[in-house]
Coordinates of C-alpha atoms and ligand atoms in Angstrom, one line a residue:
X1 CA 4.0 21.2 20.8
X2 CA 0.3 21.0 20.4
X3 CA -1.5 20.5 23.7
X4 CA -4.0 17.7 24.1
X5 CA -7.7 18.4 24.2
X6 CA -7.7 17.6 27.9
X7 CA -5.0 20.2 28.5
X8 CA -6.9 22.8 26.5
X9 CA -10.2 22.0 28.3
X10 CA -11.8 24.8 30.4
X11 CA -14.7 23.8 32.7
X12 CA -18.1 24.8 31.5
X13 CA -17.0 25.6 28.0
X14 CA -19.2 24.3 25.2
X15 CA -19.0 23.8 21.5
X16 CA -22.6 25.0 21.1
X17 CA -25.2 26.9 23.1
X18 CA -28.9 26.5 23.0
X19 CA -31.3 29.1 24.4
X20 CA -32.8 28.2 27.8
X21 CA -35.9 29.9 29.0
X22 CA -36.9 31.7 25.8
X23 CA -40.6 31.7 24.8
X24 CA -42.4 32.4 21.6
X25 CA -40.6 31.8 18.3
X26 CA -37.2 31.7 20.2
X27 CA -38.4 28.8 22.3
X28 CA -35.6 26.2 22.7
X29 CA -36.0 22.7 21.4
X30 CA -35.5 19.8 23.8
X31 CA -32.9 18.0 21.6
X32 CA -32.6 14.9 23.8
X33 CA -35.5 13.7 25.9
X34 CA -34.9 14.3 29.6
X35 CA -35.0 10.6 30.5
X36 CA -32.0 9.9 28.3
X37 CA -29.8 12.7 29.7
X38 CA -26.9 11.5 31.9
X39 CA -26.8 12.8 35.5
X40 CA -23.1 13.0 36.0
X41 CA -20.2 14.5 34.0
X42 CA -19.0 12.4 31.2
X43 CA -15.3 13.2 31.8
X44 CA -14.7 14.5 28.3
X45 CA -12.8 17.8 27.7
X46 CA -14.9 21.0 27.4
X47 CA -13.9 23.2 24.5
X48 CA -15.4 25.6 22.0
X49 CA -16.1 24.4 18.5
X50 CA -13.4 26.7 17.1
X51 CA -10.8 25.4 19.5
X52 CA -11.6 21.8 18.4
X53 CA -11.3 22.7 14.7
X54 CA -8.0 24.5 15.3
X55 CA -6.6 21.7 17.4
X56 CA -7.2 19.1 14.6
X57 CA -6.0 21.5 11.9
X58 CA -2.8 22.1 13.8
X59 CA -2.3 18.3 14.3
X60 CA -2.9 17.6 10.6
X61 CA -0.1 20.1 9.8
X62 CA 2.4 18.3 12.0
X63 CA 2.1 15.3 9.7
X64 CA 3.4 14.8 6.2
X65 CA 0.9 13.6 3.7
X66 CA 0.5 13.1 -0.1
X67 CA -2.0 16.0 0.0
X68 CA 0.7 18.4 1.3
X69 CA 3.7 17.5 -0.9
X70 CA 5.7 15.0 -3.0
X71 CA 5.9 11.6 -1.4
X72 CA 8.2 9.3 -3.5
X73 CA 8.5 6.4 -1.1
X74 CA 9.7 3.5 -3.2
X75 CA 7.8 0.2 -3.5
X76 CA 4.9 1.9 -1.8
X77 CA 3.0 4.0 -4.4
X78 CA 2.1 6.9 -2.2
X79 CA -0.2 8.2 -4.8
X80 CA -2.9 10.8 -4.7
X81 CA -6.3 9.6 -3.6
X82 CA -8.8 11.2 -6.1
X83 CA -11.6 12.9 -4.3
X84 CA -14.1 11.2 -6.6
X85 CA -13.3 8.0 -4.7
X86 CA -14.3 9.6 -1.5
X87 CA -17.6 10.9 -2.9
X88 CA -18.6 7.4 -4.1
X89 CA -17.6 5.8 -0.8
X90 CA -19.6 8.3 1.2
X91 CA -22.9 7.6 -0.8
X92 CA -25.3 6.4 1.9
X93 CA -26.0 3.2 0.0
X94 CA -22.3 2.2 0.5
X95 CA -21.4 4.1 3.7
X96 CA -24.4 2.9 5.7
X97 CA -24.9 -0.6 4.5
X98 CA -24.5 -3.1 7.3
X99 CA -22.6 -6.4 6.8
X100 CA -25.3 -8.4 8.5
X101 CA -28.0 -7.1 6.2
X102 CA -29.5 -9.9 4.2
X103 CA -28.3 -10.3 0.6
X104 CA -31.6 -9.2 -0.9
X105 CA -31.2 -5.8 0.9
X106 CA -27.5 -5.6 -0.2
X107 CA -27.8 -6.0 -3.9
X108 CA -26.1 -2.7 -4.7
X109 CA -22.9 -3.3 -2.8
X110 CA -22.8 -7.0 -3.8
X111 CA -23.0 -6.1 -7.4
X112 CA -20.2 -3.6 -7.0
X113 CA -18.0 -6.2 -5.4
X114 CA -18.9 -8.8 -8.0
X115 CA -18.0 -6.3 -10.8
X116 CA -14.8 -5.3 -9.0
X117 CA -13.8 -9.0 -8.9
X118 CA -14.4 -9.1 -12.7
X119 CA -12.4 -5.9 -13.3
X120 CA -9.4 -7.1 -11.2
X121 CA -9.5 -10.5 -13.0
X122 CA -9.4 -8.8 -16.4
X123 CA -6.6 -6.4 -15.3
X124 CA -4.4 -9.2 -13.9
X125 CA -5.4 -12.1 -16.2
X126 CA -6.8 -14.2 -13.4
X127 CA -10.1 -16.1 -13.2
X128 CA -11.4 -15.5 -9.7
X129 CA -10.6 -13.1 -6.8
X130 CA -11.1 -12.9 -3.1
X131 CA -11.5 -9.3 -1.9
X132 CA -11.4 -10.1 1.8
X133 CA -7.7 -9.8 2.6
X134 CA -6.7 -6.5 4.0
X135 CA -3.1 -6.0 3.1
X136 CA -0.5 -7.2 0.7
X137 CA 1.0 -9.2 3.5
X138 CA -2.3 -10.9 4.3
X139 CA -2.8 -11.6 0.6
X140 CA 0.5 -13.4 0.5
X141 CA -0.3 -15.4 3.5
X142 CA -3.6 -16.4 2.0
X143 CA -1.8 -17.3 -1.2
X144 CA 0.5 -19.6 0.7
X145 CA -2.5 -21.2 2.4
X146 CA -3.9 -21.9 -1.1
X147 CA -0.6 -23.3 -2.2
X148 CA -0.7 -25.7 0.7
X149 CA -4.3 -26.7 0.1
X150 CA -3.6 -27.3 -3.6
X151 CA -0.7 -29.7 -2.8
X152 CA -2.7 -31.4 0.0
X153 CA -5.4 -32.0 -2.5
X154 CA -2.9 -33.7 -4.8
X155 CA -1.6 -35.8 -1.9
X156 CA 1.8 -34.1 -2.2
X157 CA 3.9 -32.9 0.7
X158 CA 5.9 -30.0 -0.7
X159 CA 7.9 -28.0 1.8
X160 CA 9.8 -25.3 0.0
X161 CA 9.0 -21.8 -1.3
X162 CA 11.6 -19.9 -3.4
X163 CA 12.0 -16.2 -2.9
X164 CA 14.5 -13.9 -4.6
X165 CA 16.9 -11.9 -2.4
X166 CA 15.4 -8.7 -3.7
X167 CA 11.9 -9.6 -2.4
X168 CA 9.9 -7.6 0.1
X169 CA 10.3 -9.0 3.6
X170 CA 6.7 -10.0 3.7
X171 CA 7.3 -12.7 1.1
X172 CA 9.6 -14.9 3.2
X173 CA 7.5 -14.1 6.3
X174 CA 4.3 -15.2 4.7
X175 CA 5.8 -18.4 3.4
X176 CA 7.4 -19.2 6.7
X177 CA 4.1 -18.5 8.6
X178 CA 2.3 -20.9 6.4
X179 CA 4.8 -23.6 7.3
X180 CA 7.1 -23.6 4.3
X181 CA 10.9 -23.5 4.3
X182 CA 12.1 -20.4 2.5
X183 CA 14.8 -20.9 -0.1
X184 CA 16.5 -17.6 -1.2
X185 CA 17.9 -17.1 -4.7
X186 CA 20.3 -14.3 -5.5
X187 CA 19.9 -11.6 -8.1
X188 CA 22.4 -11.4 -10.9
X189 CA 24.6 -8.4 -11.7
X190 CA 21.8 -6.8 -13.7
X191 CA 19.4 -7.0 -10.8
X192 CA 17.2 -9.8 -12.2
X193 CA 16.6 -13.1 -10.6
X194 CA 19.7 -15.3 -11.3
X195 CA 18.3 -18.0 -13.6
X196 CA 21.2 -20.3 -13.1
X197 CA 21.0 -20.1 -9.3
X198 CA 17.2 -20.7 -9.7
X199 CA 17.7 -23.8 -11.7
X200 CA 20.0 -25.2 -9.1
X201 CA 17.4 -25.0 -6.3
X202 CA 14.6 -26.6 -8.3
X203 CA 13.5 -30.0 -6.9
X204 CA 10.3 -31.9 -6.4
X205 CA 9.9 -30.4 -2.9
X206 CA 9.4 -26.9 -4.3
X207 CA 5.8 -25.8 -3.9
X208 CA 6.0 -22.2 -5.2
X209 CA 8.1 -19.3 -6.4
X210 CA 7.1 -15.9 -5.2
X211 CA 8.1 -13.2 -7.6
X212 CA 7.6 -9.5 -7.9
X213 CA 7.5 -8.2 -11.4
X214 CA 8.8 -5.6 -11.9
X215 CA 11.0 -6.5 -9.0
X216 CA 11.8 -4.2 -6.1
X217 CA 14.7 -2.7 -8.0
X218 CA 12.1 -1.4 -10.5
X219 CA 13.3 -3.9 -13.2
X220 CA 11.1 -6.1 -15.3
X221 CA 12.0 -9.8 -15.1
X222 CA 12.5 -10.4 -18.8
X223 CA 13.0 -14.2 -18.4
X224 CA 9.6 -14.6 -16.8
X225 CA 8.1 -16.9 -19.5
X226 CA 11.0 -19.3 -19.1
X227 CA 10.9 -19.1 -15.3
X228 CA 7.2 -19.9 -15.4
X229 CA 7.8 -22.8 -17.7
X230 CA 10.6 -24.2 -15.4
X231 CA 8.4 -23.9 -12.3
X232 CA 5.4 -25.6 -14.0
X233 CA 7.7 -28.3 -15.3
X234 CA 8.4 -29.5 -11.7
X235 CA 4.7 -29.1 -10.9
X236 CA 5.2 -26.0 -8.7
X237 CA 3.1 -22.8 -8.7
X238 CA 4.1 -19.3 -9.4
X239 CA 2.9 -16.5 -7.1
X240 CA 2.8 -12.8 -8.2
X241 CA 3.5 -10.2 -5.6
X242 CA 1.4 -7.4 -7.2
X243 CA 2.6 -4.5 -5.1
X244 CA 4.4 -3.3 -8.3
X245 CA 1.6 -3.7 -10.8
X246 CA 1.4 0.1 -11.4
X247 CA 3.6 0.2 -14.6
X248 CA 1.9 -2.8 -16.2
X249 CA -1.7 -1.5 -15.8
X250 CA -3.5 -2.0 -19.1
X251 CA -0.2 -3.1 -20.8
X252 CA 0.7 -6.5 -19.5
X253 CA -0.9 -9.1 -17.2
X254 CA 0.7 -11.5 -14.7
X255 CA -1.8 -14.2 -15.8
X256 CA -0.4 -14.0 -19.3
X257 CA 3.1 -14.4 -18.0
X258 CA 2.3 -17.7 -16.4
X259 CA 1.5 -16.7 -12.8
X260 CA -1.0 -19.0 -11.1
X261 CA -2.0 -16.5 -8.4
X262 CA -1.5 -12.8 -7.5
X263 CA -2.2 -10.3 -4.8
X264 CA -2.9 -6.7 -5.6
X265 CA -2.4 -3.8 -3.2
X266 CA -5.4 -1.6 -3.8
X267 CA -3.7 1.0 -1.5
X268 CA -0.8 1.1 -3.9
X269 CA -1.9 0.5 -7.5
X270 CA -5.5 1.5 -7.2
X271 CA -5.2 4.9 -5.4
X272 CA -6.9 4.0 -2.1
X273 CA -5.6 5.7 1.1
X274 CA -2.4 4.3 2.4
X275 CA -0.4 4.5 5.6
X276 CA -1.0 4.7 9.3
X277 CA -1.4 0.9 9.3
X278 CA -4.5 0.8 7.1
X279 CA -7.2 0.3 6.2
X280 CA -5.8 -1.5 3.2
X281 CA -6.9 -4.1 0.8
X282 CA -4.9 -6.9 -0.7
X283 CA -7.3 -9.0 -2.9
X284 CA -6.0 -12.4 -4.1
X285 CA -6.6 -13.6 -7.6
X286 CA -6.2 -17.2 -8.8
X287 CA -6.4 -19.1 -12.0
X288 CA -9.4 -21.5 -12.4
X289 CA -7.5 -24.6 -11.1
X290 CA -7.1 -22.9 -7.7
X291 CA -10.5 -21.2 -7.4
X292 CA -12.1 -23.9 -5.2
X293 CA -9.6 -23.1 -2.4
X294 CA -10.5 -19.4 -2.1
X295 CA -11.8 -18.2 1.2
X296 CA -15.5 -18.2 1.8
X297 CA -17.8 -16.5 1.2
X298 CA -17.5 -15.9 -2.5
X299 CA -19.9 -13.5 -4.3
X300 CA -22.0 -15.2 -6.9
X301 CA -24.9 -14.3 -9.1
X302 CA -27.9 -16.5 -9.8
X303 CA -31.0 -15.5 -11.8
X304 CA -30.0 -11.9 -11.6
X305 CA -29.5 -11.9 -7.8
X306 CA -26.2 -11.6 -6.1
X307 CA -25.5 -13.7 -3.0
X308 CA -22.6 -14.8 -0.7
X309 CA -21.8 -18.4 -1.2
X310 CA -20.5 -20.1 1.9
X311 CA -20.6 -23.5 0.4
X312 CA -17.0 -24.2 -0.8
X313 CA -15.9 -27.6 0.7
X314 CA -12.3 -27.1 -0.4
X315 CA -12.0 -23.5 0.8
X316 CA -9.1 -22.6 3.1
X317 CA -11.7 -20.8 5.2
X318 CA -12.4 -17.2 6.1
X319 CA -9.4 -14.8 6.4
X320 CA -11.3 -11.7 7.5
X321 CA -14.5 -10.7 9.3
X322 CA -17.4 -10.0 6.9
X323 CA -16.2 -9.0 3.5
X324 CA -12.9 -7.1 4.1
X325 CA -12.5 -3.3 4.0
X326 CA -15.6 -2.7 1.8
X327 CA -15.2 1.1 1.9
X328 CA -11.8 0.7 0.4
X329 CA -13.1 -1.7 -2.3
X330 CA -15.7 0.9 -3.3
X331 CA -12.9 3.5 -3.7
X332 CA -10.8 1.1 -5.9
X333 CA -13.8 0.3 -8.0
X334 CA -14.5 4.0 -8.5
X335 CA -10.9 4.6 -9.6
X336 CA -10.9 1.8 -12.1
X337 CA -14.3 2.8 -13.6
X338 CA -13.3 6.5 -13.7
X339 CA -10.1 5.7 -15.7
X340 CA -11.5 3.0 -18.0
X341 CA -9.2 0.8 -20.1
X342 CA -7.4 3.6 -21.9
X343 CA -7.0 5.6 -18.6
X344 CA -5.4 2.5 -17.0
X345 CA -2.9 2.2 -19.9
X346 CA -2.0 5.9 -19.6
X347 CA -1.5 5.5 -15.9
X348 CA 1.0 2.6 -16.4
X349 CA 2.9 4.6 -19.0
X350 CA 3.0 7.8 -17.0
X351 CA 4.4 5.8 -14.0
X352 CA 7.2 4.5 -16.2
X353 CA 7.9 7.9 -17.8
X354 CA 8.1 9.7 -14.5
X355 CA 10.5 7.2 -12.9
X356 CA 12.8 7.2 -15.9
X357 CA 12.7 11.0 -16.1
X358 CA 13.7 11.5 -12.5
X359 CA 16.3 8.7 -12.8
X360 CA 17.9 10.5 -15.7
X361 CA 18.4 13.6 -13.5
X362 CA 19.6 11.8 -10.4
X363 CA 22.0 9.4 -12.0
X364 CA 24.4 12.4 -12.4
X365 CA 24.8 12.8 -8.6
X366 CA 24.4 9.2 -7.2
X367 CA 25.9 5.8 -7.9
X368 CA 23.7 3.7 -10.1
X369 CA 24.0 0.0 -9.3
X370 CA 21.7 -0.8 -12.2
X371 CA 21.5 1.2 -15.4
X372 CA 17.8 0.6 -16.1
X373 CA 15.6 1.3 -18.0
X374 CA 13.2 1.1 -15.1
X375 CA 9.6 0.6 -14.7
X376 CA 7.7 2.6 -12.0
X377 CA 10.6 3.0 -9.6
X378 CA 14.4 3.0 -9.4
X379 CA 17.2 2.5 -7.0
X380 CA 20.3 4.7 -6.7
X381 CA 23.0 4.6 -4.0
X382 CA 24.3 7.3 -1.8
X383 CA 27.7 5.6 -1.5
X384 CA 29.7 8.4 -3.2
X385 CA 28.9 10.6 -0.1
X386 CA 30.1 8.1 2.5
X387 CA 33.6 9.5 2.2
X388 CA 32.2 12.8 3.4
X389 CA 30.6 11.1 6.4
X390 CA 27.2 11.4 4.8
X391 CA 24.8 8.4 4.5
X392 CA 21.5 7.8 2.8
X393 CA 19.7 8.4 6.1
X394 CA 21.2 11.9 6.4
X395 CA 20.1 12.8 2.9
X396 CA 16.6 11.5 3.6
X397 CA 16.4 13.6 6.8
X398 CA 17.6 16.8 5.0
X399 CA 14.9 16.5 2.4
X400 CA 12.3 16.9 5.2
X401 CA 13.7 20.3 6.0
X402 CA 12.5 21.4 2.6
X403 CA 9.1 19.9 3.0
X404 CA 9.7 17.0 0.6
X405 CA 9.3 13.4 1.7
X406 CA 12.4 11.2 1.5
X407 CA 12.5 8.1 -0.7
X408 CA 12.7 4.6 0.9
X409 CA 16.2 4.1 2.2
X410 CA 18.2 0.9 2.9
X411 CA 15.8 -1.2 0.8
X412 CA 16.2 -3.4 -1.2
X413 CA 18.8 -4.9 1.1
X414 CA 21.1 -5.9 -1.7
X415 CA 22.1 -2.3 -2.5
X416 CA 24.5 -0.5 -0.2
X417 CA 23.1 2.9 0.9
X418 CA 20.1 2.3 -1.2
X419 CA 17.6 5.0 -2.0
X420 CA 14.5 3.7 -3.8
X421 CA 12.4 6.3 -5.5
X422 CA 8.9 5.9 -6.9
X423 CA 7.5 9.2 -8.2
X424 CA 4.2 7.7 -9.3
X425 CA 2.1 8.7 -12.3
X426 CA 0.3 11.6 -10.5
X427 CA 3.2 14.0 -10.3
X428 CA 3.9 16.9 -12.7
X429 CA 7.2 17.5 -14.5
X430 CA 7.6 20.7 -12.3
X431 CA 7.4 18.6 -9.1
X432 CA 9.9 16.1 -10.5
X433 CA 12.3 18.9 -11.5
X434 CA 12.0 20.6 -8.1
X435 CA 12.9 17.3 -6.4
X436 CA 15.9 16.7 -8.6
X437 CA 17.1 20.3 -8.0
X438 CA 16.7 19.8 -4.3
X439 CA 18.7 16.6 -4.4
X440 CA 21.5 18.4 -6.3
X441 CA 21.5 21.1 -3.6
X442 CA 21.7 18.5 -0.8
X443 CA 24.4 16.6 -2.6
X444 CA 26.5 19.8 -2.7
X445 CA 25.9 20.4 1.0
X446 CA 27.0 16.8 1.6
X447 CA 30.4 17.7 0.2
X448 CA 30.7 21.2 1.6
X449 CA 28.7 21.3 4.8
X450 CA 28.1 17.7 5.9
X451 CA 27.2 18.8 9.4
X452 CA 24.0 20.3 8.0
X453 CA 22.9 16.9 7.0
X454 CA 23.9 15.3 10.3
X455 CA 21.8 17.7 12.2
X456 CA 18.8 17.5 9.9
X457 CA 15.9 17.8 10.2
X458 CA 15.8 21.1 12.0
X459 CA 12.7 22.5 10.4
X460 CA 10.2 19.8 11.3
X461 CA 7.9 19.6 14.4
X462 CA 10.2 16.9 15.9
X463 CA 13.9 16.4 15.2
X464 CA 15.7 13.1 14.4
X465 CA 13.8 10.4 16.1
X466 CA 15.0 7.2 17.7
X467 CA 13.2 5.1 15.2
X468 CA 13.7 1.8 17.0
X469 CA 12.4 3.2 20.3
X470 CA 9.5 4.9 18.4
X471 CA 8.5 1.5 17.0
X472 CA 9.1 -0.6 20.0
X473 CA 8.2 1.5 23.0
X474 CA 4.8 2.8 21.9
X475 CA 3.0 5.2 24.2
X476 CA -0.5 5.2 22.9
X477 CA -2.1 7.0 25.8
X478 CA -1.7 10.4 27.2
Ligands
LIG501 C1 4.2 -3.1 0.1 C2 4.7 -4.4 -0.4 C3 4.2 -5.6 0.1 C4 3.3 -5.7 1.3 O1 2.1 -5.1 1.2 P1 1.3 -4.5 2.4 O2 0.0 -4.1 1.9 O3 2.1 -3.4 2.9 O4 1.2 -5.6 3.5 C5 4.7 -6.8 -0.5 N1 5.6 -6.8 -1.5 C6 6.0 -5.6 -2.0 C7 7.0 -5.7 -3.2 C8 5.6 -4.4 -1.5 O5 6.1 -3.3 -2.0

């Protein structure tokens, strides 16, 4: 176990030393004027520079990251964060800009955000975007506020939001939080939204259908045009959960499928850092008829000058301080500009190819509730191993012993012993082959030596954690 910096501390140790009484060319420089020096100890640990560097390097190695190995967490797009993004975001004009700087001194960053809005609109087929929201979940909540504002403006009191049973948990939560009643519709045997069941719940109280396409099973909702028509026929809106936009990049647009609004997860589709609770970005795009409800401020351009427009009388109001996670927005912009239109297309295609390639290998050892073809991710079931006393969780933990990250397990909820795998477009064929080979090896162990899986992981810095306690009994201080 790595000690804390306070435990490693030795009184009087320093990370630097400056000469004291030297004269002549060796004379020391008074770095901080005497009057600003504190008189008492500051209570921080005392260490050498090398000790500090080693401490943080050790810590970084206790963690799993996309920079260390394959990370196929489904419905999450744990994809590589290109270093070019970091270079752009650290340019001083972006890194040191202050949100309270007046617009005429912030033209560079404002023009980037203005252009990012245009790019995301083009990619998704929407007319306007709000870049403020800081997660997919917050984007959904904002979307639901816009739905409410829209029907208020029409003088209609609609109370229901329809969500398929394969949806991410944030969908019903967001709708509920915005005051709607959630109506769940089942998936059919092929994993798509059950269109007969959907028709049955349509009524004049329905405000919106929230849909993920491809859905969380990795399947494209082929009936989307008809679904959109049915929703619009009863005057309801169609919300696109864009967490799974990856495979459609440059190939298809939610706006063309009939969606009225979308959120995009920049930390999924657009390669910005992900995990550890943020910082994320979940911009929300809308068609023109909903634009007046977007949060303020919106970025506009007049006579060649960019400015923040606070004057939107029908706006749902602000959803985030300043203009969201701007450093993340710079990274996403860089990624999109670096790829270009053709690059985006190839990205979508590679995401689909990688998922189907890995599926074709894993379908031999797992149960396949849905035959595919898949988009960017797929779901298999570990049910065949339950008779050996092995569950999806055991397989997931065993993968860690070999330095590979497990897939998402037990989601979506509608598949028993679900394992949901999203390789992403950034992985090589060799990595996918290695993962498939490892799965075959673990599947063999599950039959011949199940206790190995029950005990896993044994090679990680900590063993099997009590995940409920870890989430509910946080000890954030030493
Ligand atoms: C990740 C995800 C969300 C939520 O996005 P966050 O950025 O994690 O809040 C919503 N829907 C789906 C399908 C997702 O995969």
